[in-house]
Amino acid sequence: MPFKLFINGEFTDSSGGEEYEVTNPANGNVVDRVARGNVEDARAAIDFGADALKKEKSSKTNIARILNIVSGLIRDHETELATLMTLEQGKTLVESRGEIKFFAHTIEYYAGLKARGSQVQISDPTKLAVVEKEPVGVVGAIVPWNNPVLLMGAKVAASLAAGNAIVVKPASTTPLSTLKSMELFKQAGLPSGLLNVVTGSGPVVGEELVKNPKTRKVSFTGETATGKRIMALASAQLKRITLELGGSNPLIVCDDADLDAAVNATLNGRFRNAGQGCMCVKRTYVFESIAPRFVSKLKERVAAIKVGDGMKSDTTMGPVHSMIQREKVELQVNETVSGGATLLLGGREPDDSELKAGSFYMPTLVTDVDRTSKLVAEECFGPALPIMSVNDLDEAIEGANSSIYGLGASIWTKDLGRAKKAAFELEAGTVLVNSLYGAGGWEIEVPMGGFKESGVGREYGIEGLESYTETKTVIFGS
Ligand code: NAD
């Protein structure tokens, strides 16, 4: 049975009757078929969302209780959901399990959170002023393929906890684990229409979520170029937007750093999920005096990465998500190397004949990199890392900040003064000091988002919840 859309609490065919195949990046095999949603399906889902919110005015469902049940069900179904994610996305089963755990934790976290208004003392003592946080209404959520369930989970949990209805559009290539998880929301008793999933292409279904006057907010995660298009479309109605976009996150290693820990952070930060994380480490600035030791230790660890099918227990890095994605990374590496950089490791597809049908790319290290090269100037969304030597912290920070992006940044040093300087001067929404990224790439309890062209607004933490509310001031006269 092909996977169906989830609209108004029911699994339904697309109104156009169309379906398409979802394929496994490790071997090109068909994982399953899925309904292809269209504009009419998106409109129906939005209308049901608006109706469900009207019904909620009288039924007043305890959403927090339902979200708690959902998080328990997600944990019970971890293996099933994680397996489906590895088959459609490519990451290792261990990584998929981590993502499902993070999904359950996110739902649980927002179940326990309430937006907090306030009562304000105003100068006229005969009046009472109250600042309320109200739900925005119907939310359109557009999700990429790199962490399909985790990113969907943040939008769904915060929207529902804030009292909204939501329509999710997953990436075309990773709709299955999202749709499977809808069974759990249904089983937990979430009222019909509050949560809907419509598959389909970005320009068709995604743009309808942005343009439809009944969606009051759009929460988008994806490429910066797509985010700019969404911002332009949303401006016609001054629609509320949260944009979580690309990043080219620098990691600075000072000469006093714990070298093994810094190597570990670089390895984990760059190569998990085959380098396809918004918060992944994408550029490294290493103090010249320790660069040879850092590079040699890192090279040894990266050479030991076992590339293969994510379903195999000895695999430590799965394929890049698609042939198109692999081509983008190959082009960035090839042009950087032909521009004079040194290819230290990788830079090619694996030799193993068993992997030829998949979109695999070997973990890649490049040194002597020119700062204007593609690997540095663009976001590299795959397993390739440019390493640059610097003379001091000023040069490292200057290099780190010379990017259109400002999502994450990290520094390794034992010197508090250097750590403080970097924390204050790095232009990024998240700065890590001597720290690995959390299990899902960041931590649920704190806001996440980008400076500069890495985005608008914040997800996660109380800020994430409040981004799904409107602020209303009510003044009571005497
Ligand atoms: P993408 O922009 O190509 O697609 C993301 C989603 O947008 C998909 O569902 C796609 O179908 C949809 N879409 C495409 N065109 C659209 C349009 N015109 N209107 C509406 N929707 C449209 O991004 P991707 O390649 O799937 O994801 C990778 C990117 O996402 C990277 O740049 C990565 O850094 C970024 N990302 C950012 C964060 C963050 O939190 N900042 C998290 C994960 C990924």
Short mmCIF file of C-alpha atoms and ligand atoms in Angstrom, two decimals:
data_model
loop_
_atom_site.label_atom_id
_atom_site.label_comp_id
_atom_site.label_asym_id
_atom_site.label_seq_id
_atom_site.Cartn_x
_atom_site.Cartn_y
_atom_site.Cartn_z
CA MET A 1 0.00 0.00 0.00
CA PRO A 2 1.52 3.37 -0.98
CA PHE A 3 1.86 6.07 1.65
CA LYS A 4 -0.95 8.65 1.60
CA LEU A 5 -1.41 12.28 2.54
CA PHE A 6 -2.62 13.02 6.09
CA ILE A 7 -5.48 15.50 5.95
CA ASN A 8 -8.13 16.12 8.61
CA GLY A 9 -7.08 13.05 10.59
CA GLU A 10 -7.38 10.66 7.61
CA PHE A 11 -4.83 9.08 5.28
CA THR A 12 -6.07 10.08 1.83
CA ASP A 13 -5.04 9.83 -1.83
CA SER A 14 -4.04 12.98 -3.64
CA SER A 15 -7.03 14.67 -5.30
CA GLY A 16 -5.19 14.25 -8.62
CA GLY A 17 -4.66 10.52 -7.96
CA GLU A 18 -0.91 10.86 -8.64
CA GLU A 19 1.84 8.90 -6.89
CA TYR A 20 5.62 8.77 -7.10
CA GLU A 21 8.48 6.56 -5.91
CA VAL A 22 10.78 7.27 -2.99
CA THR A 23 14.21 5.71 -3.55
CA ASN A 24 17.03 4.58 -1.27
CA PRO A 25 20.20 6.70 -1.72
CA ALA A 26 22.37 3.69 -0.78
CA ASN A 27 21.33 1.59 -3.80
CA GLY A 28 18.69 3.36 -5.89
CA ASN A 29 16.03 0.78 -4.97
CA VAL A 30 12.42 1.89 -4.50
CA VAL A 31 11.59 2.13 -0.78
CA ASP A 32 7.88 2.76 -1.35
CA ARG A 33 5.38 4.80 -3.32
CA VAL A 34 3.68 7.91 -1.97
CA ALA A 35 0.77 10.13 -3.03
CA ARG A 36 1.84 13.32 -4.80
CA GLY A 37 -0.09 16.22 -3.26
CA ASN A 38 -1.11 19.28 -5.25
CA VAL A 39 -2.49 22.79 -4.72
CA GLU A 40 -6.04 21.51 -4.07
CA ASP A 41 -4.76 19.12 -1.39
CA ALA A 42 -2.80 21.95 0.26
CA ARG A 43 -5.90 24.19 0.20
CA ALA A 44 -8.07 21.43 1.69
CA ALA A 45 -5.54 20.83 4.48
CA ILE A 46 -5.38 24.56 5.27
CA ASP A 47 -9.20 24.80 5.32
CA PHE A 48 -9.46 21.81 7.65
CA GLY A 49 -6.84 23.40 9.87
CA ALA A 50 -8.87 26.62 10.09
CA ASP A 51 -12.06 24.63 10.87
CA ALA A 52 -10.28 22.59 13.53
CA LEU A 53 -9.19 25.80 15.27
CA LYS A 54 -12.81 27.04 15.31
CA LYS A 55 -13.91 23.74 16.91
CA GLU A 56 -11.14 24.03 19.49
CA LYS A 57 -12.73 27.23 20.80
CA SER A 58 -15.43 25.08 22.40
CA SER A 59 -13.75 21.68 22.77
CA LYS A 60 -10.54 23.07 24.37
CA THR A 61 -8.51 19.88 24.00
CA ASN A 62 -5.64 19.34 26.43
CA ILE A 63 -2.91 19.39 23.76
CA ALA A 64 -0.10 19.01 26.32
CA ARG A 65 -1.53 15.68 27.49
CA ILE A 66 -1.76 14.44 23.87
CA LEU A 67 1.80 15.54 23.06
CA ASN A 68 3.05 13.59 26.06
CA ILE A 69 1.28 10.48 24.78
CA VAL A 70 2.77 11.04 21.31
CA SER A 71 6.32 11.27 22.67
CA GLY A 72 5.84 7.92 24.44
CA LEU A 73 4.49 6.33 21.26
CA ILE A 74 7.43 7.69 19.24
CA ARG A 75 9.82 6.03 21.69
CA ASP A 76 7.86 2.75 21.38
CA HIS A 77 8.16 2.93 17.56
CA GLU A 78 11.80 4.07 17.38
CA THR A 79 13.06 1.09 15.38
CA GLU A 80 10.29 1.26 12.78
CA LEU A 81 10.59 5.03 12.25
CA ALA A 82 14.40 4.99 12.27
CA THR A 83 14.57 2.16 9.74
CA LEU A 84 12.24 4.00 7.36
CA MET A 85 14.34 7.15 7.73
CA THR A 86 17.59 5.35 6.92
CA LEU A 87 15.99 3.77 3.86
CA GLU A 88 14.67 7.06 2.46
CA GLN A 89 17.39 9.47 3.67
CA GLY A 90 20.56 7.36 3.76
CA LYS A 91 21.99 8.19 7.21
CA THR A 92 23.14 5.34 9.45
CA LEU A 93 20.60 3.55 11.60
CA VAL A 94 22.39 4.84 14.72
CA GLU A 95 21.95 8.41 13.43
CA SER A 96 18.29 7.78 12.57
CA ARG A 97 17.68 6.39 16.06
CA GLY A 98 19.27 9.54 17.49
CA GLU A 99 16.96 11.68 15.35
CA ILE A 100 13.84 9.79 16.50
CA LYS A 101 14.94 10.16 20.15
CA PHE A 102 15.40 13.90 19.56
CA PHE A 103 11.92 14.04 17.95
CA ALA A 104 10.33 12.39 21.02
CA HIS A 105 12.26 14.71 23.35
CA THR A 106 11.16 17.81 21.38
CA ILE A 107 7.49 16.81 21.56
CA GLU A 108 7.84 16.15 25.30
CA TYR A 109 9.66 19.47 25.88
CA TYR A 110 6.97 21.56 24.20
CA ALA A 111 4.20 19.58 25.93
CA GLY A 112 5.49 21.09 29.14
CA LEU A 113 5.92 24.66 27.90
CA LYS A 114 3.39 27.49 27.87
CA ALA A 115 3.82 30.94 26.31
CA ARG A 116 3.81 33.49 29.11
CA GLY A 117 2.06 36.86 28.88
CA SER A 118 2.26 39.54 31.55
CA GLN A 119 0.38 42.17 33.49
CA VAL A 120 2.00 45.59 33.17
CA GLN A 121 1.80 48.49 35.60
CA ILE A 122 0.85 51.59 33.56
CA SER A 123 0.88 55.23 34.61
CA ASP A 124 -2.92 55.56 34.78
CA PRO A 125 -3.77 53.73 38.04
CA THR A 126 -7.44 53.30 37.07
CA LYS A 127 -6.50 50.94 34.23
CA LEU A 128 -5.20 47.41 34.06
CA ALA A 129 -2.97 46.37 31.16
CA VAL A 130 -2.49 42.74 30.22
CA VAL A 131 -0.17 41.46 27.48
CA GLU A 132 -1.49 38.20 26.05
CA LYS A 133 0.15 35.59 23.83
CA GLU A 134 -2.37 34.22 21.33
CA PRO A 135 -1.94 31.47 18.73
CA VAL A 136 -1.24 32.82 15.22
CA GLY A 137 -3.72 30.46 13.51
CA VAL A 138 -2.90 28.03 10.71
CA VAL A 139 0.85 27.50 10.21
CA GLY A 140 2.51 26.29 7.00
CA ALA A 141 5.67 24.27 7.73
CA ILE A 142 8.18 23.47 4.97
CA VAL A 143 10.90 20.95 5.79
CA PRO A 144 14.15 19.79 4.07
CA TRP A 145 15.47 16.25 3.66
CA ASN A 146 18.57 16.26 5.87
CA ASN A 147 16.81 15.82 9.25
CA PRO A 148 13.26 15.26 8.05
CA VAL A 149 11.59 14.19 11.29
CA LEU A 150 13.60 16.23 13.77
CA LEU A 151 12.96 19.49 11.92
CA MET A 152 9.29 18.68 11.33
CA GLY A 153 9.01 17.82 15.05
CA ALA A 154 10.22 21.24 16.21
CA LYS A 155 7.66 23.03 14.04
CA VAL A 156 4.77 20.70 14.90
CA ALA A 157 5.42 20.55 18.65
CA ALA A 158 5.86 24.30 19.14
CA SER A 159 2.89 25.18 16.86
CA LEU A 160 0.50 22.77 18.54
CA ALA A 161 1.69 23.68 22.05
CA ALA A 162 1.02 27.36 21.23
CA GLY A 163 -2.55 26.48 20.17
CA ASN A 164 -2.24 26.49 16.37
CA ALA A 165 -3.14 24.16 13.52
CA ILE A 166 -0.34 23.19 11.12
CA VAL A 167 0.11 21.88 7.59
CA VAL A 168 3.49 20.23 6.94
CA LYS A 169 5.15 19.85 3.56
CA PRO A 170 8.04 17.38 3.83
CA ALA A 171 10.86 17.32 1.26
CA SER A 172 9.78 15.30 -1.79
CA THR A 173 12.51 12.73 -1.22
CA THR A 174 11.87 12.10 2.52
CA PRO A 175 8.11 12.02 3.19
CA LEU A 176 7.80 8.46 4.53
CA SER A 177 9.03 8.68 8.14
CA THR A 178 7.02 11.89 8.56
CA LEU A 179 3.81 10.27 7.27
CA LYS A 180 4.43 7.14 9.37
CA SER A 181 4.71 9.26 12.51
CA MET A 182 1.27 10.77 11.79
CA GLU A 183 -0.25 7.41 12.78
CA LEU A 184 1.05 8.10 16.29
CA PHE A 185 -0.54 11.57 16.55
CA LYS A 186 -3.83 10.03 15.39
CA GLN A 187 -3.52 7.16 17.87
CA ALA A 188 -2.83 9.62 20.70
CA GLY A 189 -6.15 11.37 19.96
CA LEU A 190 -5.03 14.65 18.42
CA PRO A 191 -8.22 16.31 17.08
CA SER A 192 -8.62 15.97 13.29
CA GLY A 193 -7.36 18.88 11.23
CA LEU A 194 -4.92 20.31 13.77
CA LEU A 195 -2.02 18.51 12.08
CA ASN A 196 -1.88 17.72 8.34
CA VAL A 197 0.83 16.52 5.95
CA VAL A 198 0.72 17.26 2.22
CA THR A 199 3.55 15.89 0.07
CA GLY A 200 4.53 17.44 -3.24
CA SER A 201 6.96 19.81 -4.84
CA GLY A 202 8.16 23.05 -3.27
CA PRO A 203 7.02 25.39 -6.03
CA VAL A 204 3.52 23.79 -6.01
CA VAL A 205 2.54 22.71 -2.48
CA GLY A 206 5.17 24.78 -0.64
CA GLU A 207 4.25 28.01 -2.40
CA GLU A 208 0.53 27.44 -1.75
CA LEU A 209 1.31 27.27 1.99
CA VAL A 210 3.09 30.62 1.66
CA LYS A 211 0.53 32.36 -0.56
CA ASN A 212 -2.76 31.08 0.89
CA PRO A 213 -4.32 33.91 2.94
CA LYS A 214 -5.54 31.43 5.57
CA THR A 215 -2.01 30.50 6.66
CA ARG A 216 -0.94 33.17 9.12
CA LYS A 217 2.64 32.02 9.52
CA VAL A 218 5.23 30.10 7.52
CA SER A 219 8.03 28.23 9.20
CA PHE A 220 10.63 27.24 6.61
CA THR A 221 13.86 25.29 6.88
CA GLY A 222 16.01 24.90 3.80
CA GLU A 223 18.41 26.66 1.49
CA THR A 224 19.03 30.38 1.70
CA ALA A 225 18.00 30.89 -1.94
CA THR A 226 14.61 29.23 -1.28
CA GLY A 227 14.23 31.22 1.93
CA LYS A 228 14.66 34.46 -0.01
CA ARG A 229 11.92 33.43 -2.42
CA ILE A 230 9.60 32.57 0.46
CA MET A 231 10.32 35.88 2.19
CA ALA A 232 9.46 37.74 -1.02
CA LEU A 233 6.21 35.78 -1.48
CA ALA A 234 5.23 36.18 2.19
CA SER A 235 5.77 39.94 2.04
CA ALA A 236 2.63 40.35 -0.10
CA GLN A 237 0.55 39.67 3.04
CA LEU A 238 3.22 40.61 5.60
CA LYS A 239 2.91 37.00 6.70
CA ARG A 240 4.82 35.96 9.82
CA ILE A 241 7.92 33.96 8.88
CA THR A 242 10.63 31.96 10.52
CA LEU A 243 13.45 31.09 8.14
CA GLU A 244 16.08 28.55 9.19
CA LEU A 245 18.54 28.63 6.31
CA GLY A 246 22.01 27.56 5.22
CA GLY A 247 25.18 27.85 7.24
CA SER A 248 28.92 27.61 6.66
CA ASN A 249 29.97 27.15 10.27
CA PRO A 250 33.61 27.88 11.10
CA LEU A 251 35.57 25.97 13.76
CA ILE A 252 38.65 27.65 15.24
CA VAL A 253 41.41 25.60 16.85
CA CYS A 254 43.86 27.67 18.94
CA ASP A 255 47.41 26.58 19.76
CA ASP A 256 46.45 25.84 23.41
CA ALA A 257 43.45 23.63 22.53
CA ASP A 258 42.96 20.08 23.75
CA LEU A 259 43.91 18.71 20.34
CA ASP A 260 42.28 15.29 20.63
CA ALA A 261 38.99 16.83 21.75
CA ALA A 262 39.15 19.38 18.92
CA VAL A 263 39.82 16.61 16.41
CA ASN A 264 36.86 14.68 17.79
CA ALA A 265 34.59 17.72 17.50
CA THR A 266 35.71 18.31 13.92
CA LEU A 267 35.14 14.68 12.98
CA ASN A 268 31.69 14.54 14.57
CA GLY A 269 30.82 18.06 13.47
CA ARG A 270 31.72 17.59 9.81
CA PHE A 271 31.02 13.97 8.94
CA ARG A 272 27.87 12.95 10.84
CA ASN A 273 24.88 12.56 8.51
CA ALA A 274 27.47 12.56 5.68
CA GLY A 275 28.08 16.25 6.35
CA GLN A 276 24.47 17.19 5.64
CA GLY A 277 23.56 19.23 8.69
CA CYS A 278 22.88 22.93 8.86
CA MET A 279 24.97 23.05 12.04
CA CYS A 280 27.79 20.88 10.69
CA VAL A 281 31.34 22.24 10.83
CA LYS A 282 32.04 23.49 7.30
CA ARG A 283 35.32 25.47 7.58
CA THR A 284 38.29 25.00 9.92
CA TYR A 285 40.77 27.72 10.97
CA VAL A 286 43.77 26.22 12.77
CA PHE A 287 46.69 28.08 14.39
CA GLU A 288 49.73 27.55 12.16
CA SER A 289 52.01 26.16 14.91
CA ILE A 290 49.70 23.20 15.63
CA ALA A 291 48.21 22.76 12.14
CA PRO A 292 50.50 19.84 11.08
CA ARG A 293 49.65 17.85 14.27
CA PHE A 294 45.93 18.67 14.02
CA VAL A 295 45.78 17.68 10.35
CA SER A 296 47.66 14.43 10.87
CA LYS A 297 45.43 13.36 13.79
CA LEU A 298 42.27 14.34 11.89
CA LYS A 299 43.40 12.56 8.74
CA GLU A 300 43.92 9.33 10.68
CA ARG A 301 40.41 9.50 12.18
CA VAL A 302 38.71 10.47 8.89
CA ALA A 303 40.49 7.68 7.01
CA ALA A 304 38.92 5.22 9.47
CA ILE A 305 35.33 6.27 8.61
CA LYS A 306 33.52 3.26 7.17
CA VAL A 307 31.39 4.38 4.23
CA GLY A 308 28.46 2.13 3.36
CA ASP A 309 24.75 1.36 3.47
CA GLY A 310 23.31 2.97 6.60
CA MET A 311 21.46 -0.25 7.43
CA LYS A 312 24.75 -2.15 7.95
CA SER A 313 25.95 -2.18 11.54
CA ASP A 314 29.63 -1.46 10.70
CA THR A 315 28.82 1.62 8.58
CA THR A 316 29.80 4.92 10.19
CA MET A 317 28.87 7.20 7.26
CA GLY A 318 26.04 6.62 4.80
CA PRO A 319 25.65 7.99 1.27
CA VAL A 320 25.10 11.61 0.36
CA HIS A 321 21.32 11.99 0.02
CA SER A 322 21.07 12.14 -3.78
CA MET A 323 23.11 12.09 -6.98
CA ILE A 324 22.34 15.82 -7.40
CA GLN A 325 23.69 16.54 -3.93
CA ARG A 326 26.83 14.50 -4.63
CA GLU A 327 27.42 16.43 -7.87
CA LYS A 328 27.24 19.73 -5.96
CA VAL A 329 29.87 18.58 -3.44
CA GLU A 330 32.08 17.08 -6.18
CA LEU A 331 32.01 20.39 -8.07
CA GLN A 332 32.93 22.37 -4.95
CA VAL A 333 35.86 20.04 -4.16
CA ASN A 334 37.10 19.78 -7.75
CA GLU A 335 37.05 23.53 -8.37
CA THR A 336 38.78 24.21 -5.02
CA VAL A 337 41.52 21.69 -5.81
CA SER A 338 41.97 22.88 -9.38
CA GLY A 339 42.31 26.39 -7.92
CA GLY A 340 45.47 25.27 -6.08
CA ALA A 341 44.33 23.56 -2.86
CA THR A 342 45.83 20.23 -1.73
CA LEU A 343 43.54 17.19 -1.68
CA LEU A 344 44.57 15.28 1.44
CA LEU A 345 41.92 12.58 1.52
CA GLY A 346 38.86 11.51 -0.47
CA GLY A 347 37.65 13.73 -3.29
CA ARG A 348 36.14 10.76 -5.09
CA GLU A 349 33.46 8.09 -5.07
CA PRO A 350 34.28 4.85 -3.20
CA ASP A 351 36.01 2.02 -5.11
CA ASP A 352 33.77 -0.70 -3.63
CA SER A 353 31.67 -2.08 -6.51
CA GLU A 354 28.78 -2.80 -4.10
CA LEU A 355 28.38 0.96 -3.55
CA LYS A 356 28.32 1.99 -7.22
CA ALA A 357 24.51 2.26 -7.46
CA GLY A 358 24.36 4.59 -4.46
CA SER A 359 25.21 8.31 -4.18
CA PHE A 360 28.29 7.74 -2.00
CA TYR A 361 31.19 10.18 -1.67
CA MET A 362 34.36 9.54 0.30
CA PRO A 363 35.08 11.75 3.34
CA THR A 364 37.29 14.53 2.03
CA LEU A 365 39.93 16.81 3.56
CA VAL A 366 41.44 19.74 1.67
CA THR A 367 44.32 21.97 2.88
CA ASP A 368 46.09 25.08 1.53
CA VAL A 369 42.69 26.42 0.63
CA ASP A 370 42.15 29.80 -0.95
CA ARG A 371 39.49 31.73 0.98
CA THR A 372 37.63 32.66 -2.17
CA SER A 373 37.31 29.02 -3.27
CA LYS A 374 33.87 27.39 -3.57
CA LEU A 375 34.46 25.14 -0.52
CA VAL A 376 34.93 28.21 1.68
CA ALA A 377 32.69 30.83 0.08
CA GLU A 378 29.66 28.53 -0.39
CA GLU A 379 27.87 26.21 2.02
CA CYS A 380 29.23 22.69 1.51
CA PHE A 381 26.37 20.31 2.34
CA GLY A 382 28.35 17.07 2.22
CA PRO A 383 31.41 15.27 3.65
CA ALA A 384 34.21 17.66 2.61
CA LEU A 385 36.20 19.96 4.88
CA PRO A 386 38.57 22.82 3.98
CA ILE A 387 41.35 23.42 6.54
CA MET A 388 43.05 26.83 6.70
CA SER A 389 46.06 27.94 8.78
CA VAL A 390 45.97 31.24 10.67
CA ASN A 391 48.57 33.22 12.64
CA ASP A 392 46.35 34.31 15.51
CA LEU A 393 42.80 34.63 16.82
CA ASP A 394 42.15 37.95 15.08
CA GLU A 395 42.90 36.37 11.73
CA ALA A 396 40.74 33.34 12.57
CA ILE A 397 37.76 35.49 13.60
CA GLU A 398 38.17 37.71 10.58
CA GLY A 399 38.13 34.63 8.30
CA ALA A 400 35.23 33.08 10.20
CA ASN A 401 33.12 36.21 9.85
CA SER A 402 33.92 36.75 6.17
CA SER A 403 30.87 34.79 5.06
CA ILE A 404 27.32 35.62 4.07
CA TYR A 405 26.25 33.00 6.61
CA GLY A 406 26.03 33.23 10.40
CA LEU A 407 24.41 30.09 11.77
CA GLY A 408 26.95 28.37 14.04
CA ALA A 409 30.61 28.80 15.00
CA SER A 410 32.95 27.11 17.46
CA ILE A 411 36.28 27.62 19.16
CA TRP A 412 38.69 25.28 20.93
CA THR A 413 40.98 26.95 23.49
CA LYS A 414 41.85 26.69 27.18
CA ASP A 415 42.28 30.46 27.46
CA LEU A 416 39.20 32.17 28.92
CA GLY A 417 40.15 35.50 27.35
CA ARG A 418 40.30 33.97 23.87
CA ALA A 419 37.01 32.13 24.44
CA LYS A 420 35.28 35.35 25.52
CA LYS A 421 36.67 37.31 22.60
CA ALA A 422 35.47 34.68 20.14
CA ALA A 423 32.05 34.38 21.79
CA PHE A 424 31.54 38.15 21.54
CA GLU A 425 33.02 38.69 18.08
CA LEU A 426 31.87 35.66 16.07
CA GLU A 427 28.83 36.55 13.95
CA ALA A 428 26.68 33.49 14.53
CA GLY A 429 23.38 32.54 16.17
CA THR A 430 25.12 29.80 18.17
CA VAL A 431 28.73 29.82 19.41
CA LEU A 432 30.19 26.68 20.96
CA VAL A 433 33.21 26.88 23.26
CA ASN A 434 35.07 23.58 23.73
CA SER A 435 31.87 21.74 23.01
CA LEU A 436 30.55 19.06 20.71
CA TYR A 437 27.20 19.77 19.11
CA GLY A 438 24.34 18.12 21.00
CA ALA A 439 22.68 14.91 19.93
CA GLY A 440 20.55 16.46 17.20
CA GLY A 441 23.13 19.06 16.18
CA TRP A 442 22.04 21.47 18.92
CA GLU A 443 20.06 21.57 22.17
CA ILE A 444 16.26 21.72 22.37
CA GLU A 445 16.05 24.11 25.31
CA VAL A 446 17.91 27.03 23.73
CA PRO A 447 17.04 29.15 20.68
CA MET A 448 18.62 28.32 17.37
CA GLY A 449 18.80 30.38 14.21
CA GLY A 450 20.99 32.51 12.06
CA PHE A 451 22.66 35.88 11.77
CA LYS A 452 22.98 37.38 8.27
CA GLU A 453 21.78 35.13 5.41
CA SER A 454 21.35 32.10 7.69
CA GLY A 455 17.83 33.10 8.58
CA VAL A 456 15.16 35.14 10.26
CA GLY A 457 13.78 34.37 13.72
CA ARG A 458 14.54 31.49 16.06
CA GLU A 459 13.32 27.94 16.64
CA TYR A 460 13.64 25.84 19.82
CA GLY A 461 13.49 27.03 23.42
CA ILE A 462 10.75 29.37 24.65
CA GLU A 463 11.64 31.68 21.72
CA GLY A 464 10.58 28.89 19.35
CA LEU A 465 7.20 28.58 21.07
CA GLU A 466 6.64 32.35 21.13
CA SER A 467 7.37 32.59 17.41
CA TYR A 468 4.04 30.81 16.89
CA THR A 469 2.11 33.43 18.87
CA GLU A 470 0.83 36.96 18.36
CA THR A 471 1.20 39.50 21.15
CA LYS A 472 -2.02 41.29 22.11
CA THR A 473 -2.29 44.14 24.59
CA VAL A 474 -5.61 44.40 26.46
CA ILE A 475 -6.32 47.50 28.53
CA PHE A 476 -9.17 47.39 31.07
CA GLY A 477 -10.59 50.76 32.02
CA SER A 478 -12.13 51.47 35.39
P1 NAD B 1 15.53 23.41 -0.19
O1 NAD B 1 15.41 24.87 0.06
O2 NAD B 1 15.85 22.95 -1.56
O3 NAD B 1 14.16 22.66 0.19
C1 NAD B 1 13.60 22.74 1.49
C2 NAD B 1 12.10 22.57 1.39
O4 NAD B 1 11.56 23.66 0.65
C3 NAD B 1 11.66 21.30 0.65
O5 NAD B 1 10.50 20.78 1.26
C4 NAD B 1 11.34 21.85 -0.74
O6 NAD B 1 10.41 21.04 -1.45
C5 NAD B 1 10.74 23.19 -0.39
N1 NAD B 1 10.77 24.19 -1.47
C6 NAD B 1 11.61 24.25 -2.53
N2 NAD B 1 11.28 25.31 -3.32
C7 NAD B 1 10.24 25.93 -2.72
C8 NAD B 1 9.46 27.09 -3.05
N3 NAD B 1 9.68 27.81 -4.14
N4 NAD B 1 8.45 27.43 -2.21
C9 NAD B 1 8.20 26.72 -1.09
N5 NAD B 1 8.90 25.60 -0.74
C10 NAD B 1 9.91 25.22 -1.55
O7 NAD B 1 16.59 22.87 0.86
P2 NAD B 1 17.18 21.38 1.00
O8 NAD B 1 18.20 21.17 -0.05
O9 NAD B 1 16.05 20.41 1.13
O10 NAD B 1 17.87 21.47 2.44
C11 NAD B 1 19.21 21.76 2.65
C12 NAD B 1 19.37 23.18 3.16
O11 NAD B 1 18.64 23.35 4.37
C13 NAD B 1 20.80 23.53 3.52
O12 NAD B 1 21.10 24.82 3.02
C14 NAD B 1 20.82 23.53 5.04
O13 NAD B 1 21.82 24.30 5.63
C15 NAD B 1 19.44 24.03 5.33
N6 NAD B 1 19.04 23.69 6.69
C16 NAD B 1 18.94 24.69 7.62
C17 NAD B 1 18.60 24.38 8.94
C18 NAD B 1 18.51 25.45 9.98
O14 NAD B 1 17.95 25.18 11.03
N7 NAD B 1 19.04 26.63 9.76
C19 NAD B 1 18.34 23.04 9.28
C20 NAD B 1 18.45 22.06 8.31
C21 NAD B 1 18.78 22.39 7.00
#
